Amino acid sequence: MSDDVLICPHCGEENLASATRCLHCGLPLEEAFAIDGLKDISSSLTGDFVKAEEESLPDLFRDLHEEADLQKKAAKIEALSSIESTTNKAEEDASEELEAEDTIPEWLKKIRQRAQVEDDSSGDLIKKVNARDEIPQPSEQSQVDNEFEDWLRQIRLNARRDSIQPLVEEPTIPGLDEETPSWLQKLREIKETENEPEPELKPQTEETLPEWVEEEQEHLASSDSSLSKGHPEHTQPLQLAPEVTQMPGESIGLGETGAEKIEIGKDQTKEGEALEKIIGQVGFPTGTEGKAFLEAFEQERPETADLLLLRSQRDRAKDLKDMVENEGKAGVLPKQQKAPRNKFFQLVLYLLVLSVIALPLFSGAIDTKINGTMQPVSLAFFDSVSQLTAQESVLIVIDYQPGSSAEMAAIFQPVLDHLTRQAVKKSFITTYPEGVWLTSQLIGQEESLTETGTTYLPGAKIGLMNLSLDTSAALSPGLVSSDLFGSQYDLDYDSIILLTDSFNGGKNWLELVGPFISADKSLLMVASTQEAAMFLPYFDSAQLDGLLAGLNESALYNNALGKSSSISINRSYQAGLLIMAACFVIGIITSIGVKERPESQEDVP
Amino acid sequence: MKKIVSIVIAISTGILVIAALIFRPQFNPLLSLILRWGITIGSMAALVGIAVLIKTHLQRIAVGKRGFFFSLIVLFGFSVSFLGGMLLGVANPAYQLWISSIQLPLEISFLGLLTLILTTTGFRLYRLKGWTPLSISFGISAVVFLIIAMGYLQGLGNPTLDRVIEFIQRLPIAGGRGILIGMALGALVVGIRVLIGVERPYGE
């Protein structure tokens, strides 16, 4: 055994002085480190050798040995029993322990038995501390062995690196300085090594390489190629994304690098077979066993911290690149697939709506005689008007917008006829500026009406309050008929008929003017159908003496006067209501099976 | 200081109005005076609003802002209506024809549009909500009242049916009464808050 070279005792080949395993035959070189005069410990650790050696020990050593064992007996009975089954020495200890148990008094045995069943009296904190202390620490011998193994592994790696380094020139990287981060250096190294053609290095190093290094390189190359080629039968072309870069230590996969499109065909299959032969000669498993071994190696290989770090940086760089590229671009949302609609059903729906609209238009003005009896509120209205005599005066309040003037005029028309029949004196007042000409339209429908003038009451709600307090002061002098508003604090009339299309307008009159009306005078109201429900409570509480709401009640009122009602507006009004009802019904039918949407998805109409 | 003055005026005015309504014969002149002041101030506020409206549209026309043509129409209509009423008088038949020819179609169109919106909203209600107890009850009640309002059922002359219709038509009274009570309680609470200075609708 020389200082530079170590001769393998198995094959006789030369190895590095620091090598612990032969590079040629693979067998350990530990025999080279054997010290002359010492027996093989590994081969003599079992059997009767230990017993014989112990018997040959001096009495002093034996006593010391027994004393150390006695100290451990009390705490590790179970451990010693397990050791007993493995070594002869442990059997002796167990026998001694049994002998010692025989000598133990009965009370101590009971205490020990109870201690095995019950927990000790130590607290949790002490238990934790004890548990930490009881963690099995590696023995000094194993620590020394591990450190020795690490030391040998490091020496082996250094020797291999030193042997290859002078042969393979390290590529010079421009711009690589100390400030360059380590991860970037690694990336550049990988890039350079990928770009460098491998065959160019081989002729330069071929002559200077020793034989064992060449074999080692071939072995590595064969293993790399088998790794890179992968499954020979895999013939599908693979396309990798350009931005995907290979990390060091990462599996190359199926042999492609960068953005190349590699097709593995029959030529590669032949090369794979040749490589498999070489691998088999080296002693590496081939065929299905080799594939299984490689797959297991890929799965079980631990990923280093550098690899994880580089992979994370690669992913983040890719995300950053995507963000930069997509900056300022409009986001493309995935198109929502619309549910297929039934065309036939839509057609039926449209035809139904059109028929609902067209039917009243083409049906002509067919008179529909309204039969039945009036509601109590309408009857009360009729009775109040019927009680008016020829010399009494009535104040008619025009409190509706021009948009609803047609409906209001149609509803009020029978009442106007009734008032004319009763020959009462009619006066008009309005709270809207438009009421002046609306009154003119209303009066114009009745030729026999004796016009007494129209009064505009400004101030809306405040004007109504003022009217109830001081009639002459509330109204403009030029518009006030002196014979109508004679009293200062009381409206000089026998009845007030309010025509309104809004709840607020009627409420103001009922609540602001109504309390100042004497009990012997009536407050009547003509309203639209939709507002009737809000005024009925006032009738129930006797704040309102009568209510005529809607065209139907108006027709019944006309019937009560001995006339028939058939007006065109009634038909169009019915048509509108029919359309609305049809839409509701169609909406209900077509929404069968529609589930309620969450609040966030609701469309705001 | 301004804050205190406005609060004192508001509270004292409210107390005076309430006292005038309670002690009516004695406080009637004072209440009438306050109400006339209110009418005058309200009329002046309406004039200020009209002035601001005119100023805004004039600025649009001067700058040439997009849609200034509509501002021209507004100013033209306002000028003709204002000058016609001032010169001819509101009782003039030509002036009334002018006003009614503009206002009547506009309001009727708005009412028709409102009807269509309500109808389509009711139609879409089921698309959005589906069949829920609320939507179904709403739809059924709407259809029932629409059919009743058409008057066909009343024209049949069936006394039993008439009584049923009368009962159905009185059902909304409960809702109307509840709304009225709620409005009254709300007005009472707001009035008390204004009187004690907690609520200040007149600003700081």
mmCIF file of N, CA, C and O in Angstrom, chain A residues 538-601:
data_model
loop_
_atom_site.group_PDB
_atom_site.id
_atom_site.type_symbol
_atom_site.label_atom_id
_atom_site.label_comp_id
_atom_site.label_asym_id
_atom_site.label_seq_id
_atom_site.Cartn_x
_atom_site.Cartn_y
_atom_site.Cartn_z
ATOM 1 N N TYR A 538 -110.197 56.127 5.514
ATOM 2 C CA TYR A 538 -110.774 57.421 5.887
ATOM 3 C C TYR A 538 -112.298 57.348 5.885
ATOM 4 O O TYR A 538 -112.970 58.019 6.667
ATOM 5 N N PHE A 539 -112.841 56.544 4.967
ATOM 6 C CA PHE A 539 -114.293 56.370 4.953
ATOM 7 C C PHE A 539 -114.761 55.604 6.189
ATOM 8 O O PHE A 539 -115.801 55.923 6.783
ATOM 9 N N ASP A 540 -113.979 54.580 6.558
ATOM 10 C CA ASP A 540 -114.345 53.798 7.744
ATOM 11 C C ASP A 540 -114.293 54.646 9.015
ATOM 12 O O ASP A 540 -115.036 54.387 9.970
ATOM 13 N N SER A 541 -113.378 55.619 9.028
ATOM 14 C CA SER A 541 -113.264 56.473 10.222
ATOM 15 C C SER A 541 -114.116 57.731 10.118
ATOM 16 O O SER A 541 -113.932 58.665 10.916
ATOM 17 N N ALA A 542 -115.013 57.802 9.145
ATOM 18 C CA ALA A 542 -115.975 58.904 8.976
ATOM 19 C C ALA A 542 -115.308 60.233 8.657
ATOM 20 O O ALA A 542 -115.934 61.292 8.788
ATOM 21 N N GLN A 543 -114.061 60.194 8.242
ATOM 22 C CA GLN A 543 -113.421 61.417 7.752
ATOM 23 C C GLN A 543 -113.811 61.705 6.314
ATOM 24 O O GLN A 543 -113.622 62.821 5.834
ATOM 25 N N LEU A 544 -114.314 60.705 5.656
ATOM 26 C CA LEU A 544 -114.757 60.831 4.271
ATOM 27 C C LEU A 544 -116.201 60.341 4.196
ATOM 28 O O LEU A 544 -116.541 59.289 4.716
ATOM 29 N N ASP A 545 -117.022 61.157 3.519
ATOM 30 C CA ASP A 545 -118.447 60.827 3.491
ATOM 31 C C ASP A 545 -118.825 59.956 2.298
ATOM 32 O O ASP A 545 -119.909 59.360 2.310
ATOM 33 N N GLY A 546 -117.998 59.913 1.304
ATOM 34 C CA GLY A 546 -118.317 59.079 0.156
ATOM 35 C C GLY A 546 -117.140 59.023 -0.797
ATOM 36 O O GLY A 546 -116.316 59.941 -0.863
ATOM 37 N N LEU A 547 -117.026 57.892 -1.503
ATOM 38 C CA LEU A 547 -115.886 57.702 -2.417
ATOM 39 C C LEU A 547 -116.394 57.032 -3.684
ATOM 40 O O LEU A 547 -117.073 55.987 -3.611
ATOM 41 N N LEU A 548 -116.068 57.630 -4.794
ATOM 42 C CA LEU A 548 -116.379 57.025 -6.097
ATOM 43 C C LEU A 548 -115.045 56.780 -6.797
ATOM 44 O O LEU A 548 -114.376 57.716 -7.255
ATOM 45 N N ALA A 549 -114.657 55.508 -6.904
ATOM 46 C CA ALA A 549 -113.322 55.173 -7.427
ATOM 47 C C ALA A 549 -113.462 54.204 -8.583
ATOM 48 O O ALA A 549 -114.110 53.167 -8.480
ATOM 49 N N GLY A 550 -112.861 54.553 -9.677
ATOM 50 C CA GLY A 550 -112.788 53.627 -10.802
ATOM 51 C C GLY A 550 -113.910 53.807 -11.794
ATOM 52 O O GLY A 550 -114.970 54.362 -11.509
ATOM 53 N N LEU A 551 -113.648 53.318 -12.998
ATOM 54 C CA LEU A 551 -114.606 53.439 -14.080
ATOM 55 C C LEU A 551 -115.808 52.531 -13.882
ATOM 56 O O LEU A 551 -116.924 52.863 -14.288
ATOM 57 N N ASN A 552 -115.584 51.403 -13.255
ATOM 58 C CA ASN A 552 -116.711 50.484 -13.045
ATOM 59 C C ASN A 552 -117.737 51.098 -12.099
ATOM 60 O O ASN A 552 -118.948 51.030 -12.347
ATOM 61 N N GLU A 553 -117.253 51.671 -11.040
ATOM 62 C CA GLU A 553 -118.165 52.311 -10.096
ATOM 63 C C GLU A 553 -118.839 53.516 -10.744
ATOM 64 O O GLU A 553 -120.013 53.833 -10.466
ATOM 65 N N SER A 554 -118.072 54.162 -11.615
ATOM 66 C CA SER A 554 -118.663 55.301 -12.328
ATOM 67 C C SER A 554 -119.800 54.834 -13.238
ATOM 68 O O SER A 554 -120.860 55.490 -13.349
ATOM 69 N N ALA A 555 -119.570 53.689 -13.884
ATOM 70 C CA ALA A 555 -120.627 53.152 -14.756
ATOM 71 C C ALA A 555 -121.857 52.754 -13.939
ATOM 72 O O ALA A 555 -123.006 52.989 -14.357
ATOM 73 N N LEU A 556 -121.625 52.174 -12.792
ATOM 74 C CA LEU A 556 -122.738 51.800 -11.919
ATOM 75 C C LEU A 556 -123.474 53.038 -11.421
ATOM 76 O O LEU A 556 -124.708 53.032 -11.262
ATOM 77 N N TYR A 557 -122.691 54.085 -11.168
ATOM 78 C CA TYR A 557 -123.298 55.356 -10.743
ATOM 79 C C TYR A 557 -124.186 55.889 -11.867
ATOM 80 O O TYR A 557 -125.291 56.404 -11.635
ATOM 81 N N ASN A 558 -123.689 55.732 -13.097
ATOM 82 C CA ASN A 558 -124.477 56.190 -14.243
ATOM 83 C C ASN A 558 -125.743 55.356 -14.401
ATOM 84 O O ASN A 558 -126.817 55.879 -14.780
ATOM 85 N N ASN A 559 -125.593 54.076 -14.143
ATOM 86 C CA ASN A 559 -126.782 53.222 -14.186
ATOM 87 C C ASN A 559 -127.805 53.647 -13.135
ATOM 88 O O ASN A 559 -129.017 53.573 -13.365
ATOM 89 N N ALA A 560 -127.283 54.039 -11.986
ATOM 90 C CA ALA A 560 -128.197 54.479 -10.923
ATOM 91 C C ALA A 560 -128.944 55.724 -11.335
ATOM 92 O O ALA A 560 -130.071 55.980 -10.861
ATOM 93 N N LEU A 561 -128.338 56.506 -12.228
ATOM 94 C CA LEU A 561 -128.998 57.705 -12.729
ATOM 95 C C LEU A 561 -129.979 57.380 -13.855
ATOM 96 O O LEU A 561 -130.664 58.277 -14.354
ATOM 97 N N GLY A 562 -130.003 56.101 -14.255
ATOM 98 C CA GLY A 562 -130.913 55.711 -15.326
ATOM 99 C C GLY A 562 -130.283 55.781 -16.691
ATOM 100 O O GLY A 562 -130.983 55.726 -17.704
ATOM 101 N N LYS A 563 -128.964 55.873 -16.773
ATOM 102 C CA LYS A 563 -128.262 55.931 -18.056
ATOM 103 C C LYS A 563 -127.383 54.685 -18.195
ATOM 104 O O LYS A 563 -127.089 53.985 -17.227
ATOM 105 N N SER A 564 -126.956 54.409 -19.411
ATOM 106 C CA SER A 564 -126.019 53.307 -19.652
ATOM 107 C C SER A 564 -124.647 53.889 -19.977
ATOM 108 O O SER A 564 -124.528 54.914 -20.639
ATOM 109 N N SER A 565 -123.625 53.180 -19.540
ATOM 110 C CA SER A 565 -122.258 53.672 -19.756
ATOM 111 C C SER A 565 -121.554 52.799 -20.776
ATOM 112 O O SER A 565 -121.417 51.596 -20.604
ATOM 113 N N SER A 566 -121.146 53.393 -21.847
ATOM 114 C CA SER A 566 -120.323 52.704 -22.850
ATOM 115 C C SER A 566 -119.414 53.744 -23.473
ATOM 116 O O SER A 566 -119.770 54.477 -24.380
ATOM 117 N N ILE A 567 -118.255 53.807 -22.972
ATOM 118 C CA ILE A 567 -117.297 54.799 -23.461
ATOM 119 C C ILE A 567 -116.071 54.085 -23.994
ATOM 120 O O ILE A 567 -115.698 52.995 -23.533
ATOM 121 N N SER A 568 -115.456 54.718 -24.952
ATOM 122 C CA SER A 568 -114.313 54.078 -25.627
ATOM 123 C C SER A 568 -113.122 53.937 -24.694
ATOM 124 O O SER A 568 -112.355 52.991 -24.798
ATOM 125 N N ILE A 569 -112.949 54.870 -23.830
ATOM 126 C CA ILE A 569 -111.800 54.800 -22.941
ATOM 127 C C ILE A 569 -111.879 53.567 -22.041
ATOM 128 O O ILE A 569 -110.877 53.018 -21.623
ATOM 129 N N ASN A 570 -113.023 53.158 -21.813
ATOM 130 C CA ASN A 570 -113.187 51.959 -21.016
ATOM 131 C C ASN A 570 -112.581 50.746 -21.724
ATOM 132 O O ASN A 570 -111.977 49.892 -21.106
ATOM 133 N N ARG A 571 -112.713 50.680 -23.025
ATOM 134 C CA ARG A 571 -112.191 49.554 -23.776
ATOM 135 C C ARG A 571 -110.656 49.560 -23.787
ATOM 136 O O ARG A 571 -110.024 48.527 -23.586
ATOM 137 N N SER A 572 -110.096 50.709 -24.043
ATOM 138 C CA SER A 572 -108.632 50.761 -24.073
ATOM 139 C C SER A 572 -108.038 50.499 -22.683
ATOM 140 O O SER A 572 -106.989 49.868 -22.537
ATOM 141 N N TYR A 573 -108.762 50.981 -21.704
ATOM 142 C CA TYR A 573 -108.304 50.740 -20.333
ATOM 143 C C TYR A 573 -108.322 49.249 -20.021
ATOM 144 O O TYR A 573 -107.374 48.698 -19.445
ATOM 145 N N GLN A 574 -109.382 48.598 -20.463
ATOM 146 C CA GLN A 574 -109.456 47.163 -20.263
ATOM 147 C C GLN A 574 -108.373 46.424 -21.038
ATOM 148 O O GLN A 574 -107.812 45.433 -20.565
ATOM 149 N N ALA A 575 -108.080 46.938 -22.215
ATOM 150 C CA ALA A 575 -107.022 46.297 -23.006
ATOM 151 C C ALA A 575 -105.680 46.386 -22.296
ATOM 152 O O ALA A 575 -104.905 45.416 -22.265
ATOM 153 N N GLY A 576 -105.405 47.561 -21.727
ATOM 154 C CA GLY A 576 -104.144 47.711 -20.989
ATOM 155 C C GLY A 576 -104.060 46.775 -19.794
ATOM 156 O O GLY A 576 -103.030 46.119 -19.562
ATOM 157 N N LEU A 577 -105.149 46.674 -19.083
ATOM 158 C CA LEU A 577 -105.160 45.763 -17.932
ATOM 159 C C LEU A 577 -105.011 44.311 -18.375
ATOM 160 O O LEU A 577 -104.332 43.513 -17.719
ATOM 161 N N LEU A 578 -105.614 43.997 -19.512
ATOM 162 C CA LEU A 578 -105.504 42.631 -20.014
ATOM 163 C C LEU A 578 -104.069 42.290 -20.408
ATOM 164 O O LEU A 578 -103.574 41.180 -20.166
ATOM 165 N N ILE A 579 -103.398 43.256 -20.991
ATOM 166 C CA ILE A 579 -101.994 43.028 -21.366
ATOM 167 C C ILE A 579 -101.141 42.790 -20.124
ATOM 168 O O ILE A 579 -100.301 41.880 -20.080
ATOM 169 N N MET A 580 -101.378 43.602 -19.128
ATOM 170 C CA MET A 580 -100.594 43.435 -17.904
ATOM 171 C C MET A 580 -100.864 42.071 -17.270
ATOM 172 O O MET A 580 -99.936 41.364 -16.844
ATOM 173 N N ALA A 581 -102.119 41.684 -17.227
ATOM 174 C CA ALA A 581 -102.435 40.381 -16.636
ATOM 175 C C ALA A 581 -101.827 39.253 -17.455
ATOM 176 O O ALA A 581 -101.302 38.274 -16.895
ATOM 177 N N ALA A 582 -101.866 39.401 -18.783
ATOM 178 C CA ALA A 582 -101.277 38.362 -19.629
ATOM 179 C C ALA A 582 -99.779 38.250 -19.398
ATOM 180 O O ALA A 582 -99.214 37.154 -19.352
ATOM 181 N N CYS A 583 -99.103 39.385 -19.255
ATOM 182 C CA CYS A 583 -97.651 39.358 -19.016
ATOM 183 C C CYS A 583 -97.333 38.660 -17.703
ATOM 184 O O CYS A 583 -96.367 37.889 -17.608
ATOM 185 N N PHE A 584 -98.120 38.944 -16.702
ATOM 186 C CA PHE A 584 -97.877 38.283 -15.415
ATOM 187 C C PHE A 584 -98.056 36.776 -15.531
ATOM 188 O O PHE A 584 -97.262 35.995 -15.014
ATOM 189 N N VAL A 585 -99.134 36.381 -16.210
ATOM 190 C CA VAL A 585 -99.392 34.944 -16.339
ATOM 191 C C VAL A 585 -98.286 34.272 -17.137
ATOM 192 O O VAL A 585 -97.785 33.195 -16.776
ATOM 193 N N ILE A 586 -97.879 34.914 -18.223
ATOM 194 C CA ILE A 586 -96.804 34.332 -19.040
ATOM 195 C C ILE A 586 -95.502 34.258 -18.247
ATOM 196 O O ILE A 586 -94.765 33.264 -18.311
ATOM 197 N N GLY A 587 -95.243 35.288 -17.469
ATOM 198 C CA GLY A 587 -94.035 35.271 -16.642
ATOM 199 C C GLY A 587 -94.055 34.148 -15.637
ATOM 200 O O GLY A 587 -93.043 33.477 -15.400
ATOM 201 N N ILE A 588 -95.203 33.918 -15.055
ATOM 202 C CA ILE A 588 -95.305 32.823 -14.071
ATOM 203 C C ILE A 588 -95.113 31.477 -14.753
ATOM 204 O O ILE A 588 -94.396 30.602 -14.259
ATOM 205 N N ILE A 589 -95.726 31.315 -15.924
ATOM 206 C CA ILE A 589 -95.646 30.014 -16.598
ATOM 207 C C ILE A 589 -94.222 29.745 -17.090
ATOM 208 O O ILE A 589 -93.702 28.641 -16.944
ATOM 209 N N THR A 590 -93.611 30.757 -17.678
ATOM 210 C CA THR A 590 -92.273 30.534 -18.245
ATOM 211 C C THR A 590 -91.196 30.406 -17.196
ATOM 212 O O THR A 590 -90.079 30.015 -17.513
ATOM 213 N N SER A 591 -91.490 30.746 -15.989
ATOM 214 C CA SER A 591 -90.443 30.657 -14.947
ATOM 215 C C SER A 591 -90.552 29.368 -14.155
ATOM 216 O O SER A 591 -89.960 29.256 -13.090
ATOM 217 N N ILE A 592 -91.250 28.402 -14.689
ATOM 218 C CA ILE A 592 -91.354 27.114 -13.986
ATOM 219 C C ILE A 592 -89.967 26.468 -13.970
ATOM 220 O O ILE A 592 -89.321 26.324 -15.000
ATOM 221 N N GLY A 593 -89.538 26.126 -12.806
ATOM 222 C CA GLY A 593 -88.235 25.468 -12.672
ATOM 223 C C GLY A 593 -87.074 26.416 -12.507
ATOM 224 O O GLY A 593 -85.942 25.970 -12.319
ATOM 225 N N VAL A 594 -87.336 27.727 -12.606
ATOM 226 C CA VAL A 594 -86.252 28.684 -12.424
ATOM 227 C C VAL A 594 -85.967 28.816 -10.942
ATOM 228 O O VAL A 594 -86.862 29.084 -10.139
ATOM 229 N N LYS A 595 -84.713 28.617 -10.599
ATOM 230 C CA LYS A 595 -84.326 28.728 -9.193
ATOM 231 C C LYS A 595 -83.945 30.161 -8.873
ATOM 232 O O LYS A 595 -83.534 30.915 -9.743
ATOM 233 N N GLU A 596 -84.070 30.484 -7.629
ATOM 234 C CA GLU A 596 -83.774 31.849 -7.196
ATOM 235 C C GLU A 596 -82.288 32.123 -7.306
ATOM 236 O O GLU A 596 -81.458 31.326 -6.887
ATOM 237 N N ARG A 597 -81.955 33.257 -7.901
ATOM 238 C CA ARG A 597 -80.553 33.642 -8.030
ATOM 239 C C ARG A 597 -80.061 34.247 -6.732
ATOM 240 O O ARG A 597 -80.836 34.828 -5.983
ATOM 241 N N PRO A 598 -78.753 34.153 -6.495
ATOM 242 C CA PRO A 598 -78.221 34.858 -5.326
ATOM 243 C C PRO A 598 -78.293 36.355 -5.512
ATOM 244 O O PRO A 598 -78.403 36.860 -6.631
ATOM 245 N N GLU A 599 -78.198 37.086 -4.417
ATOM 246 C CA GLU A 599 -78.390 38.537 -4.452
ATOM 247 C C GLU A 599 -77.391 39.226 -5.353
ATOM 248 O O GLU A 599 -77.679 40.190 -6.026
ATOM 249 N N SER A 600 -76.136 38.727 -5.369
ATOM 250 C CA SER A 600 -75.084 39.393 -6.138
ATOM 251 C C SER A 600 -75.325 39.312 -7.628
ATOM 252 O O SER A 600 -74.811 40.109 -8.388
ATOM 253 N N GLN A 601 -76.090 38.299 -8.087
ATOM 254 C CA GLN A 601 -76.291 38.143 -9.515
ATOM 255 C C GLN A 601 -77.586 38.759 -10.002
ATOM 256 O O GLN A 601 -77.912 38.662 -11.172
#
